[in-house]
PDB file of C-alpha atoms in Angstrom:
ATOM      1  CA  UNK A 215       0.000   0.000   0.000  1.00 51.00           C
ATOM      2  CA  UNK A 216       2.817   2.404   0.862  1.00 48.00           C
ATOM      3  CA  UNK A 217       4.649   1.521  -2.392  1.00 47.00           C
ATOM      4  CA  UNK A 218       1.539   2.293  -4.435  1.00 49.00           C
ATOM      5  CA  UNK A 219       1.097   5.700  -2.702  1.00 52.00           C
ATOM      6  CA  UNK A 220       4.756   6.540  -3.220  1.00 55.00           C
ATOM      7  CA  UNK A 221       4.493   5.800  -6.928  1.00 57.00           C
ATOM      8  CA  UNK A 222       1.427   8.009  -7.281  1.00 59.00           C
ATOM      9  CA  UNK A 223       3.196  10.857  -5.476  1.00 56.00           C
ATOM     10  CA  UNK A 224       6.270  10.444  -7.682  1.00 56.00           C
ATOM     11  CA  UNK A 225       4.155  10.511 -10.868  1.00 62.00           C
ATOM     12  CA  UNK A 226       2.324  13.672  -9.672  1.00 59.00           C
ATOM     13  CA  UNK A 227       5.647  15.431  -8.986  1.00 54.00           C
ATOM     14  CA  UNK A 228       6.984  14.427 -12.423  1.00 63.00           C
ATOM     15  CA  UNK A 229       3.856  15.738 -14.182  1.00 53.00           C
ATOM     16  CA  UNK A 230       4.081  19.077 -12.349  1.00 58.00           C
ATOM     17  CA  UNK A 231       7.759  19.388 -13.192  1.00 57.00           C
ATOM     18  CA  UNK A 232       7.042  18.664 -16.855  1.00 57.00           C
ATOM     19  CA  UNK A 233       4.338  21.381 -16.935  1.00 58.00           C
ATOM     20  CA  UNK A 234       6.679  23.957 -15.394  1.00 52.00           C
ATOM     21  CA  UNK A 235       9.474  23.145 -17.839  1.00 54.00           C
ATOM     22  CA  UNK A 236       7.072  23.204 -20.794  1.00 53.00           C
ATOM     23  CA  UNK A 237       5.684  26.623 -19.827  1.00 47.00           C
ATOM     24  CA  UNK A 238       9.212  28.034 -19.446  1.00 51.00           C
ATOM     25  CA  UNK A 239      10.201  26.793 -22.897  1.00 47.00           C
ATOM     26  CA  UNK A 240       6.981  28.185 -24.470  1.00 42.00           C
ATOM     27  CA  UNK A 241       7.511  31.609 -22.854  1.00 44.00           C
ATOM     28  CA  UNK A 242      11.140  31.734 -23.997  1.00 45.00           C
ATOM     29  CA  UNK A 243      10.185  30.869 -27.584  1.00 43.00           C
ATOM     30  CA  UNK A 244       7.520  33.570 -27.716  1.00 38.00           C
ATOM     31  CA  UNK A 245       9.879  36.267 -26.432  1.00 41.00           C
ATOM     32  CA  UNK A 246      12.540  35.191 -28.936  1.00 41.00           C
ATOM     33  CA  UNK A 247      10.082  35.194 -31.816  1.00 37.00           C
ATOM     34  CA  UNK A 248       8.675  38.672 -31.119  1.00 35.00           C
ATOM     35  CA  UNK A 249      10.840  40.781 -28.795  1.00 39.00           C
ATOM     36  CA  UNK A 250       9.175  44.212 -28.854  1.00 37.00           C
ATOM     37  CA  UNK A 251      12.318  46.362 -28.935  1.00 34.00           C
ATOM     38  CA  UNK A 252      13.996  44.329 -31.684  1.00 35.00           C
ATOM     39  CA  UNK A 253      10.879  44.387 -33.826  1.00 35.00           C
ATOM     40  CA  UNK A 254      10.568  48.130 -33.472  1.00 34.00           C
ATOM     41  CA  UNK A 255      14.237  48.579 -34.346  1.00 34.00           C
ATOM     42  CA  UNK A 256      13.789  46.491 -37.505  1.00 34.00           C
ATOM     43  CA  UNK A 257      10.730  48.505 -38.510  1.00 36.00           C
ATOM     44  CA  UNK A 258       8.517  45.419 -38.273  1.00 35.00           C
ATOM     45  CA  UNK A 259       5.805  47.047 -36.189  1.00 32.00           C
ATOM     46  CA  UNK A 260       3.383  49.882 -36.746  1.00 33.00           C
ATOM     47  CA  UNK A 261       0.527  51.337 -34.789  1.00 33.00           C
ATOM     48  CA  UNK A 262      -2.944  51.058 -36.264  1.00 31.00           C
ATOM     49  CA  UNK A 263      -6.241  51.560 -34.459  1.00 32.00           C
ATOM     50  CA  UNK A 264      -4.730  51.049 -31.017  1.00 32.00           C
ATOM     51  CA  UNK A 265      -2.814  47.870 -31.906  1.00 31.00           C
ATOM     52  CA  UNK A 266       0.814  47.174 -32.596  1.00 30.00           C
ATOM     53  CA  UNK A 267       0.933  45.201 -35.823  1.00 28.00           C
ATOM     54  CA  UNK A 268       4.003  43.064 -36.513  1.00 33.00           C
ATOM     55  CA  UNK A 269       5.213  40.028 -38.435  1.00 31.00           C
ATOM     56  CA  UNK A 270       6.998  36.992 -37.059  1.00 29.00           C
ATOM     57  CA  UNK A 271      10.309  36.509 -38.845  1.00 34.00           C
ATOM     58  CA  UNK A 272       9.515  33.180 -40.502  1.00 35.00           C
ATOM     59  CA  UNK A 273      10.403  33.762 -44.149  1.00 38.00           C
ATOM     60  CA  UNK A 274       7.645  33.432 -46.722  1.00 37.00           C
ATOM     61  CA  UNK A 275       5.274  32.019 -44.123  1.00 40.00           C
ATOM     62  CA  UNK A 276       5.301  35.206 -42.034  1.00 38.00           C
ATOM     63  CA  UNK A 277       1.903  36.008 -40.546  1.00 37.00           C
ATOM     64  CA  UNK A 278       0.702  39.288 -39.030  1.00 37.00           C
ATOM     65  CA  UNK A 279       0.056  39.354 -35.328  1.00 33.00           C
ATOM     66  CA  UNK A 280      -1.566  42.001 -33.173  1.00 35.00           C
ATOM     67  CA  UNK A 281      -0.835  42.926 -29.594  1.00 34.00           C
ATOM     68  CA  UNK A 282      -3.258  45.404 -27.913  1.00 36.00           C
ATOM     69  CA  UNK A 283      -1.713  48.619 -26.650  1.00 33.00           C
ATOM     70  CA  UNK A 284      -2.770  50.433 -23.509  1.00 34.00           C
ATOM     71  CA  UNK A 285      -4.766  53.149 -25.294  1.00 36.00           C
ATOM     72  CA  UNK A 286      -5.787  53.576 -28.946  1.00 34.00           C
ATOM     73  CA  UNK A 287      -4.680  56.770 -30.659  1.00 34.00           C
ATOM     74  CA  UNK A 288      -7.257  58.952 -32.395  1.00 35.00           C
ATOM     75  CA  UNK A 289      -6.341  60.626 -35.654  1.00 32.00           C
ATOM     76  CA  UNK A 290      -7.510  64.199 -36.237  1.00 39.00           C
ATOM     77  CA  UNK A 291     -10.290  64.227 -38.836  1.00 40.00           C
ATOM     78  CA  UNK A 292      -9.557  66.137 -42.044  1.00 44.00           C
ATOM     79  CA  UNK A 293     -12.985  67.809 -41.955  1.00 54.00           C
ATOM     80  CA  UNK A 294     -16.228  67.512 -40.076  1.00 53.00           C
ATOM     81  CA  UNK A 295     -19.715  68.514 -41.171  1.00 55.00           C
ATOM     82  CA  UNK A 296     -21.863  71.053 -39.394  1.00 51.00           C
ATOM     83  CA  UNK A 297     -25.265  72.284 -40.590  1.00 67.00           C
ATOM     84  CA  UNK A 298     -24.602  70.960 -44.082  1.00 75.00           C
ATOM     85  CA  UNK A 299     -21.264  72.788 -44.343  1.00 86.00           C
ATOM     86  CA  UNK A 300     -17.716  71.557 -44.028  1.00 91.00           C
ATOM     87  CA  UNK A 301     -15.781  72.960 -41.094  1.00 94.00           C
ATOM     88  CA  UNK A 302     -12.218  73.567 -42.202  1.00 95.00           C
ATOM     89  CA  UNK A 303      -9.637  71.575 -40.240  1.00 93.00           C
ATOM     90  CA  UNK A 304      -6.648  73.796 -41.130  1.00 95.00           C
ATOM     91  CA  UNK A 305      -7.981  77.349 -41.308  1.00 97.00           C
ATOM     92  CA  UNK A 306      -4.506  78.910 -41.036  1.00 97.00           C
ATOM     93  CA  UNK A 307      -3.338  77.569 -44.416  1.00 97.00           C
ATOM     94  CA  UNK A 308      -2.445  80.438 -46.746  1.00 97.00           C
ATOM     95  CA  UNK A 309      -4.337  78.862 -49.640  1.00 96.00           C
ATOM     96  CA  UNK A 310      -7.379  77.745 -47.625  1.00 97.00           C
ATOM     97  CA  UNK A 311     -10.650  77.531 -49.546  1.00 97.00           C
ATOM     98  CA  UNK A 312     -13.354  79.471 -47.711  1.00 97.00           C
ATOM     99  CA  UNK A 313     -16.728  79.706 -49.408  1.00 95.00           C
ATOM    100  CA  UNK A 314     -20.410  78.880 -48.940  1.00 92.00           C
ATOM    101  CA  UNK A 315     -19.621  75.196 -48.398  1.00 92.00           C
ATOM    102  CA  UNK A 316     -16.388  75.557 -46.412  1.00 94.00           C
ATOM    103  CA  UNK A 317     -16.716  77.227 -43.032  1.00 95.00           C
ATOM    104  CA  UNK A 318     -14.076  78.470 -40.612  1.00 96.00           C
ATOM    105  CA  UNK A 319     -14.288  77.183 -37.021  1.00 93.00           C
ATOM    106  CA  UNK A 320     -16.232  79.732 -34.953  1.00 88.00           C
ATOM    107  CA  UNK A 321     -13.376  80.060 -32.471  1.00 91.00           C
ATOM    108  CA  UNK A 322     -10.766  80.714 -35.186  1.00 95.00           C
ATOM    109  CA  UNK A 323      -8.800  83.939 -34.935  1.00 95.00           C
ATOM    110  CA  UNK A 324      -5.624  84.526 -36.960  1.00 97.00           C
ATOM    111  CA  UNK A 325      -2.658  84.696 -34.607  1.00 95.00           C
ATOM    112  CA  UNK A 326      -0.329  86.859 -36.726  1.00 98.00           C
ATOM    113  CA  UNK A 327      -2.408  89.907 -37.623  1.00 98.00           C
ATOM    114  CA  UNK A 328      -0.458  93.129 -38.254  1.00 98.00           C
ATOM    115  CA  UNK A 329      -1.153  96.591 -39.650  1.00 98.00           C
ATOM    116  CA  UNK A 330       0.252  96.869 -43.205  1.00 98.00           C
ATOM    117  CA  UNK A 331       1.878 100.200 -43.966  1.00 98.00           C
ATOM    118  CA  UNK A 332      -0.427 101.186 -46.822  1.00 98.00           C
ATOM    119  CA  UNK A 333      -2.976 103.865 -47.584  1.00 98.00           C
ATOM    120  CA  UNK A 334      -6.596 103.383 -46.435  1.00 98.00           C
ATOM    121  CA  UNK A 335      -9.655 105.538 -47.116  1.00 97.00           C
ATOM    122  CA  UNK A 336      -9.968 106.198 -43.364  1.00 97.00           C
ATOM    123  CA  UNK A 337      -7.426 107.379 -40.823  1.00 96.00           C
ATOM    124  CA  UNK A 338      -8.460 105.412 -37.721  1.00 96.00           C
ATOM    125  CA  UNK A 339      -6.362 102.407 -36.665  1.00 95.00           C
ATOM    126  CA  UNK A 340      -9.223  99.908 -36.753  1.00 97.00           C
ATOM    127  CA  UNK A 341      -9.176  96.128 -36.898  1.00 97.00           C
ATOM    128  CA  UNK A 342     -10.257  96.219 -40.536  1.00 97.00           C
ATOM    129  CA  UNK A 343      -6.836  97.625 -41.433  1.00 98.00           C
ATOM    130  CA  UNK A 344      -5.175  94.398 -40.318  1.00 98.00           C
ATOM    131  CA  UNK A 345      -4.000  91.389 -42.322  1.00 98.00           C
ATOM    132  CA  UNK A 346      -1.927  88.332 -41.585  1.00 98.00           C
ATOM    133  CA  UNK A 347       1.781  89.090 -41.611  1.00 98.00           C
ATOM    134  CA  UNK A 348       2.727  87.391 -44.897  1.00 98.00           C
ATOM    135  CA  UNK A 349      -0.223  88.907 -46.737  1.00 98.00           C
ATOM    136  CA  UNK A 350       0.453  92.336 -45.232  1.00 98.00           C
ATOM    137  CA  UNK A 351       4.069  92.301 -46.432  1.00 98.00           C
ATOM    138  CA  UNK A 352       2.951  91.331 -49.933  1.00 98.00           C
ATOM    139  CA  UNK A 353       0.282  94.055 -49.889  1.00 98.00           C
ATOM    140  CA  UNK A 354       2.871  96.724 -49.073  1.00 98.00           C
ATOM    141  CA  UNK A 355       5.006  95.664 -52.043  1.00 98.00           C
ATOM    142  CA  UNK A 356       1.994  95.597 -54.352  1.00 98.00           C
ATOM    143  CA  UNK A 357       0.729  99.045 -53.337  1.00 98.00           C
ATOM    144  CA  UNK A 358       4.207 100.509 -53.844  1.00 98.00           C
ATOM    145  CA  UNK A 359       4.570  98.926 -57.295  1.00 98.00           C
ATOM    146  CA  UNK A 360       1.117 100.162 -58.304  1.00 98.00           C
ATOM    147  CA  UNK A 361       1.940 103.697 -57.196  1.00 98.00           C
ATOM    148  CA  UNK A 362       5.160 103.601 -59.217  1.00 98.00           C
ATOM    149  CA  UNK A 363       2.979 102.831 -62.244  1.00 98.00           C
ATOM    150  CA  UNK A 364       0.562 105.656 -61.457  1.00 98.00           C
ATOM    151  CA  UNK A 365      -2.177 103.490 -59.915  1.00 98.00           C
ATOM    152  CA  UNK A 366      -3.034 104.906 -56.505  1.00 98.00           C
ATOM    153  CA  UNK A 367      -4.622 102.105 -54.467  1.00 98.00           C
ATOM    154  CA  UNK A 368      -6.256 102.437 -51.060  1.00 98.00           C
ATOM    155  CA  UNK A 369      -7.571  99.858 -48.627  1.00 98.00           C
ATOM    156  CA  UNK A 370     -11.259  99.743 -47.719  1.00 98.00           C
ATOM    157  CA  UNK A 371     -11.676  96.727 -45.454  1.00 98.00           C
ATOM    158  CA  UNK A 372      -9.368  93.825 -44.595  1.00 98.00           C
ATOM    159  CA  UNK A 373      -9.756  91.623 -41.498  1.00 98.00           C
ATOM    160  CA  UNK A 374     -13.116  91.137 -39.805  1.00 97.00           C
ATOM    161  CA  UNK A 375     -13.750  89.167 -36.651  1.00 95.00           C
ATOM    162  CA  UNK A 376     -16.509  86.562 -36.568  1.00 94.00           C
ATOM    163  CA  UNK A 377     -18.702  88.900 -34.497  1.00 94.00           C
ATOM    164  CA  UNK A 378     -18.139  91.792 -36.893  1.00 95.00           C
ATOM    165  CA  UNK A 379     -19.066  89.655 -39.877  1.00 95.00           C
ATOM    166  CA  UNK A 380     -22.197  88.506 -38.040  1.00 95.00           C
ATOM    167  CA  UNK A 381     -23.292  92.097 -37.385  1.00 96.00           C
ATOM    168  CA  UNK A 382     -22.543  93.146 -40.961  1.00 94.00           C
ATOM    169  CA  UNK A 383     -24.377  90.206 -42.516  1.00 95.00           C
ATOM    170  CA  UNK A 384     -27.461  90.760 -40.349  1.00 96.00           C
ATOM    171  CA  UNK A 385     -27.529  94.413 -41.392  1.00 95.00           C
ATOM    172  CA  UNK A 386     -27.486  93.483 -45.084  1.00 95.00           C
ATOM    173  CA  UNK A 387     -30.233  90.893 -44.585  1.00 96.00           C
ATOM    174  CA  UNK A 388     -32.465  93.501 -42.950  1.00 96.00           C
ATOM    175  CA  UNK A 389     -31.767  95.888 -45.810  1.00 95.00           C
ATOM    176  CA  UNK A 390     -32.076  93.602 -48.864  1.00 96.00           C
ATOM    177  CA  UNK A 391     -33.406  90.261 -47.639  1.00 96.00           C
ATOM    178  CA  UNK A 392     -31.502  87.005 -47.204  1.00 94.00           C
ATOM    179  CA  UNK A 393     -31.379  85.862 -50.827  1.00 93.00           C
ATOM    180  CA  UNK A 394     -29.966  89.100 -52.209  1.00 94.00           C
ATOM    181  CA  UNK A 395     -27.646  89.644 -49.228  1.00 93.00           C
ATOM    182  CA  UNK A 396     -25.996  86.283 -49.862  1.00 90.00           C
ATOM    183  CA  UNK A 397     -24.978  87.373 -53.377  1.00 90.00           C
ATOM    184  CA  UNK A 398     -22.617  90.007 -52.008  1.00 93.00           C
ATOM    185  CA  UNK A 399     -22.124  89.265 -48.304  1.00 93.00           C
ATOM    186  CA  UNK A 400     -20.908  86.077 -46.634  1.00 94.00           C
ATOM    187  CA  UNK A 401     -22.690  84.138 -43.934  1.00 92.00           C
ATOM    188  CA  UNK A 402     -20.643  84.407 -40.696  1.00 93.00           C
ATOM    189  CA  UNK A 403     -17.797  81.906 -40.735  1.00 94.00           C
ATOM    190  CA  UNK A 404     -17.688  81.751 -44.534  1.00 96.00           C
ATOM    191  CA  UNK A 405     -16.176  85.180 -45.166  1.00 96.00           C
ATOM    192  CA  UNK A 406     -12.614  85.384 -46.457  1.00 98.00           C
ATOM    193  CA  UNK A 407     -12.214  88.562 -44.443  1.00 98.00           C
ATOM    194  CA  UNK A 408     -12.221  86.412 -41.302  1.00 98.00           C
ATOM    195  CA  UNK A 409      -9.042  84.669 -42.509  1.00 98.00           C
ATOM    196  CA  UNK A 410      -6.999  87.864 -42.462  1.00 98.00           C
ATOM    197  CA  UNK A 411      -5.976  87.081 -46.055  1.00 98.00           C
ATOM    198  CA  UNK A 412      -8.522  89.206 -47.932  1.00 98.00           C
ATOM    199  CA  UNK A 413      -8.882  92.925 -48.501  1.00 98.00           C
ATOM    200  CA  UNK A 414     -11.275  95.189 -50.387  1.00 98.00           C
ATOM    201  CA  UNK A 415      -9.464  97.989 -52.208  1.00 98.00           C
ATOM    202  CA  UNK A 416     -10.343 101.039 -54.266  1.00 98.00           C
ATOM    203  CA  UNK A 417      -8.765 104.103 -55.809  1.00 98.00           C
ATOM    204  CA  UNK A 418      -7.210 106.608 -53.433  1.00 97.00           C
ATOM    205  CA  UNK A 419     -10.120 109.037 -53.876  1.00 96.00           C
ATOM    206  CA  UNK A 420     -12.469 106.409 -52.397  1.00 96.00           C
ATOM    207  CA  UNK A 421     -15.270 107.186 -54.856  1.00 93.00           C
ATOM    208  CA  UNK A 422     -15.779 103.608 -56.033  1.00 97.00           C
ATOM    209  CA  UNK A 423     -15.224 101.774 -52.744  1.00 96.00           C
ATOM    210  CA  UNK A 424     -16.929  98.359 -52.950  1.00 94.00           C
ATOM    211  CA  UNK A 425     -18.787  99.540 -56.047  1.00 95.00           C
ATOM    212  CA  UNK A 426     -19.002  98.263 -59.604  1.00 95.00           C
ATOM    213  CA  UNK A 427     -17.549 101.514 -60.929  1.00 97.00           C
ATOM    214  CA  UNK A 428     -14.161 100.416 -59.591  1.00 98.00           C
ATOM    215  CA  UNK A 429     -13.921  98.053 -62.575  1.00 98.00           C
ATOM    216  CA  UNK A 430     -13.515 101.086 -64.858  1.00 97.00           C
ATOM    217  CA  UNK A 431     -10.564 102.589 -62.986  1.00 98.00           C
ATOM    218  CA  UNK A 432      -6.881 102.333 -63.870  1.00 98.00           C
ATOM    219  CA  UNK A 433      -6.293 100.825 -60.424  1.00 98.00           C
ATOM    220  CA  UNK A 434      -8.599  97.924 -61.275  1.00 98.00           C
ATOM    221  CA  UNK A 435      -6.878  97.438 -64.632  1.00 98.00           C
ATOM    222  CA  UNK A 436      -3.483  97.403 -62.923  1.00 98.00           C
ATOM    223  CA  UNK A 437      -4.613  94.783 -60.406  1.00 98.00           C
ATOM    224  CA  UNK A 438      -6.056  92.550 -63.106  1.00 98.00           C
ATOM    225  CA  UNK A 439      -2.665  92.556 -64.809  1.00 98.00           C
ATOM    226  CA  UNK A 440      -0.266  92.541 -61.863  1.00 98.00           C
ATOM    227  CA  UNK A 441      -1.917  91.347 -58.618  1.00 98.00           C
ATOM    228  CA  UNK A 442      -0.779  87.732 -59.117  1.00 98.00           C
ATOM    229  CA  UNK A 443       2.846  88.865 -59.160  1.00 98.00           C
ATOM    230  CA  UNK A 444       2.448  89.620 -55.434  1.00 98.00           C
ATOM    231  CA  UNK A 445       0.427  86.528 -54.522  1.00 98.00           C
ATOM    232  CA  UNK A 446      -3.056  88.072 -54.788  1.00 98.00           C
ATOM    233  CA  UNK A 447      -6.029  87.057 -56.926  1.00 98.00           C
ATOM    234  CA  UNK A 448      -9.257  88.815 -57.791  1.00 98.00           C
ATOM    235  CA  UNK A 449     -11.362  86.327 -55.907  1.00 98.00           C
ATOM    236  CA  UNK A 450     -14.814  86.772 -57.427  1.00 97.00           C
ATOM    237  CA  UNK A 451     -14.412  86.853 -61.169  1.00 97.00           C
ATOM    238  CA  UNK A 452     -16.836  88.006 -63.850  1.00 96.00           C
ATOM    239  CA  UNK A 453     -18.644  85.060 -65.408  1.00 96.00           C
ATOM    240  CA  UNK A 454     -17.893  82.788 -62.431  1.00 96.00           C
ATOM    241  CA  UNK A 455     -20.879  83.809 -60.294  1.00 95.00           C
ATOM    242  CA  UNK A 456     -22.492  80.355 -60.410  1.00 94.00           C
ATOM    243  CA  UNK A 457     -19.219  78.802 -59.250  1.00 95.00           C
ATOM    244  CA  UNK A 458     -18.118  81.248 -56.552  1.00 95.00           C
ATOM    245  CA  UNK A 459     -21.646  82.119 -55.436  1.00 93.00           C
ATOM    246  CA  UNK A 460     -20.913  85.858 -55.477  1.00 94.00           C
ATOM    247  CA  UNK A 461     -21.284  88.716 -57.909  1.00 95.00           C
ATOM    248  CA  UNK A 462     -18.239  90.051 -59.738  1.00 97.00           C
ATOM    249  CA  UNK A 463     -16.107  92.014 -57.282  1.00 97.00           C
ATOM    250  CA  UNK A 464     -12.986  93.500 -58.878  1.00 98.00           C
ATOM    251  CA  UNK A 465     -12.143  95.149 -55.558  1.00 98.00           C
ATOM    252  CA  UNK A 466     -12.000  91.952 -53.455  1.00 98.00           C
ATOM    253  CA  UNK A 467      -8.438  90.632 -53.329  1.00 98.00           C
ATOM    254  CA  UNK A 468      -7.361  87.406 -51.696  1.00 98.00           C
ATOM    255  CA  UNK A 469      -3.793  86.399 -50.855  1.00 98.00           C
ATOM    256  CA  UNK A 470      -2.957  82.796 -51.813  1.00 98.00           C
ATOM    257  CA  UNK A 471       0.797  83.031 -52.452  1.00 98.00           C
ATOM    258  CA  UNK A 472       2.669  83.657 -55.691  1.00 98.00           C
ATOM    259  CA  UNK A 473       2.633  80.100 -57.052  1.00 98.00           C
ATOM    260  CA  UNK A 474      -1.131  79.555 -56.925  1.00 98.00           C
ATOM    261  CA  UNK A 475      -1.841  83.149 -57.935  1.00 98.00           C
ATOM    262  CA  UNK A 476       0.311  82.720 -61.050  1.00 98.00           C
ATOM    263  CA  UNK A 477      -1.463  79.473 -61.980  1.00 98.00           C
ATOM    264  CA  UNK A 478      -4.885  81.081 -61.605  1.00 98.00           C
ATOM    265  CA  UNK A 479      -3.854  84.144 -63.594  1.00 98.00           C
ATOM    266  CA  UNK A 480      -2.762  81.894 -66.453  1.00 98.00           C
ATOM    267  CA  UNK A 481      -5.763  79.556 -66.381  1.00 97.00           C
ATOM    268  CA  UNK A 482      -8.457  82.127 -65.604  1.00 97.00           C
ATOM    269  CA  UNK A 483      -9.919  79.741 -63.030  1.00 97.00           C
ATOM    270  CA  UNK A 484     -11.579  80.574 -59.758  1.00 97.00           C
ATOM    271  CA  UNK A 485     -10.227  79.128 -56.531  1.00 97.00           C
ATOM    272  CA  UNK A 486     -13.115  76.627 -56.524  1.00 96.00           C
ATOM    273  CA  UNK A 487     -12.095  75.358 -59.963  1.00 96.00           C
ATOM    274  CA  UNK A 488      -8.450  75.164 -58.931  1.00 96.00           C
ATOM    275  CA  UNK A 489      -9.384  72.865 -56.055  1.00 95.00           C
ATOM    276  CA  UNK A 490     -11.954  71.025 -58.198  1.00 92.00           C
ATOM    277  CA  UNK A 491     -14.559  71.929 -55.573  1.00 87.00           C
ATOM    278  CA  UNK A 492     -18.296  71.586 -56.067  1.00 68.00           C
ATOM    279  CA  UNK A 493     -19.747  74.740 -57.701  1.00 67.00           C
ATOM    280  CA  UNK A 494     -21.557  76.947 -55.207  1.00 66.00           C
ATOM    281  CA  UNK A 495     -24.354  78.023 -57.612  1.00 60.00           C
ATOM    282  CA  UNK A 496     -26.045  80.390 -55.119  1.00 53.00           C
TER     283      UNK A 496
END
């Protein structure tokens, strides 16, 4: 009886020992097959949806494996929709497309606004004299070149805050009704003036400020020929009303940088066409 009990005890001990040894070997093999630091050093892992994806180094039979990480990483969305419009993810881009379908975030305020040293039709140092630094520097060069050619430009209105654009738009709606107001004024958040990259200009006498008669001035003719050389475009072109959604405005300039401005001057396209965006229509 004692011999039989001793044998059973011995067999139990041997089984336990075998299990411990087997587990140790299994653990060692796994760590040798996929050591995290070595895999990362070899470029065999990448993060995707909160998992570390890797391949076991087994030649042609390599298979992907996934090991959960502690917390998945969220990628910033390119755009998000709001009230049927697209909210722009990168509003600070110099060539950003802002129109009736592409809206600036309500909290957006340009961080590099400055006062360009150019002539305006008013003397007060108001916010609407300001532009973003790069655009302001280009504007100064353009105004100086125009003056050298006998075209005396003056600023009318540049930057507008979101609240200012809201007040202005509501005033136009009360005056002309919503449908007509939207042909010449932008719904808050969709105005290029809020980017700090747009400016309305006129002749130095101010007689045709934001008026169709500006198209007949030598200043307008000079801009049509030379504005692109300084990175500006005439944003709302004649014959493009169904695409831009706005009436022809020879006084409304938008800074996009020299490269894009040159391309648009050559092609005659609007910014919507350049980006192959959906026509605005109205």
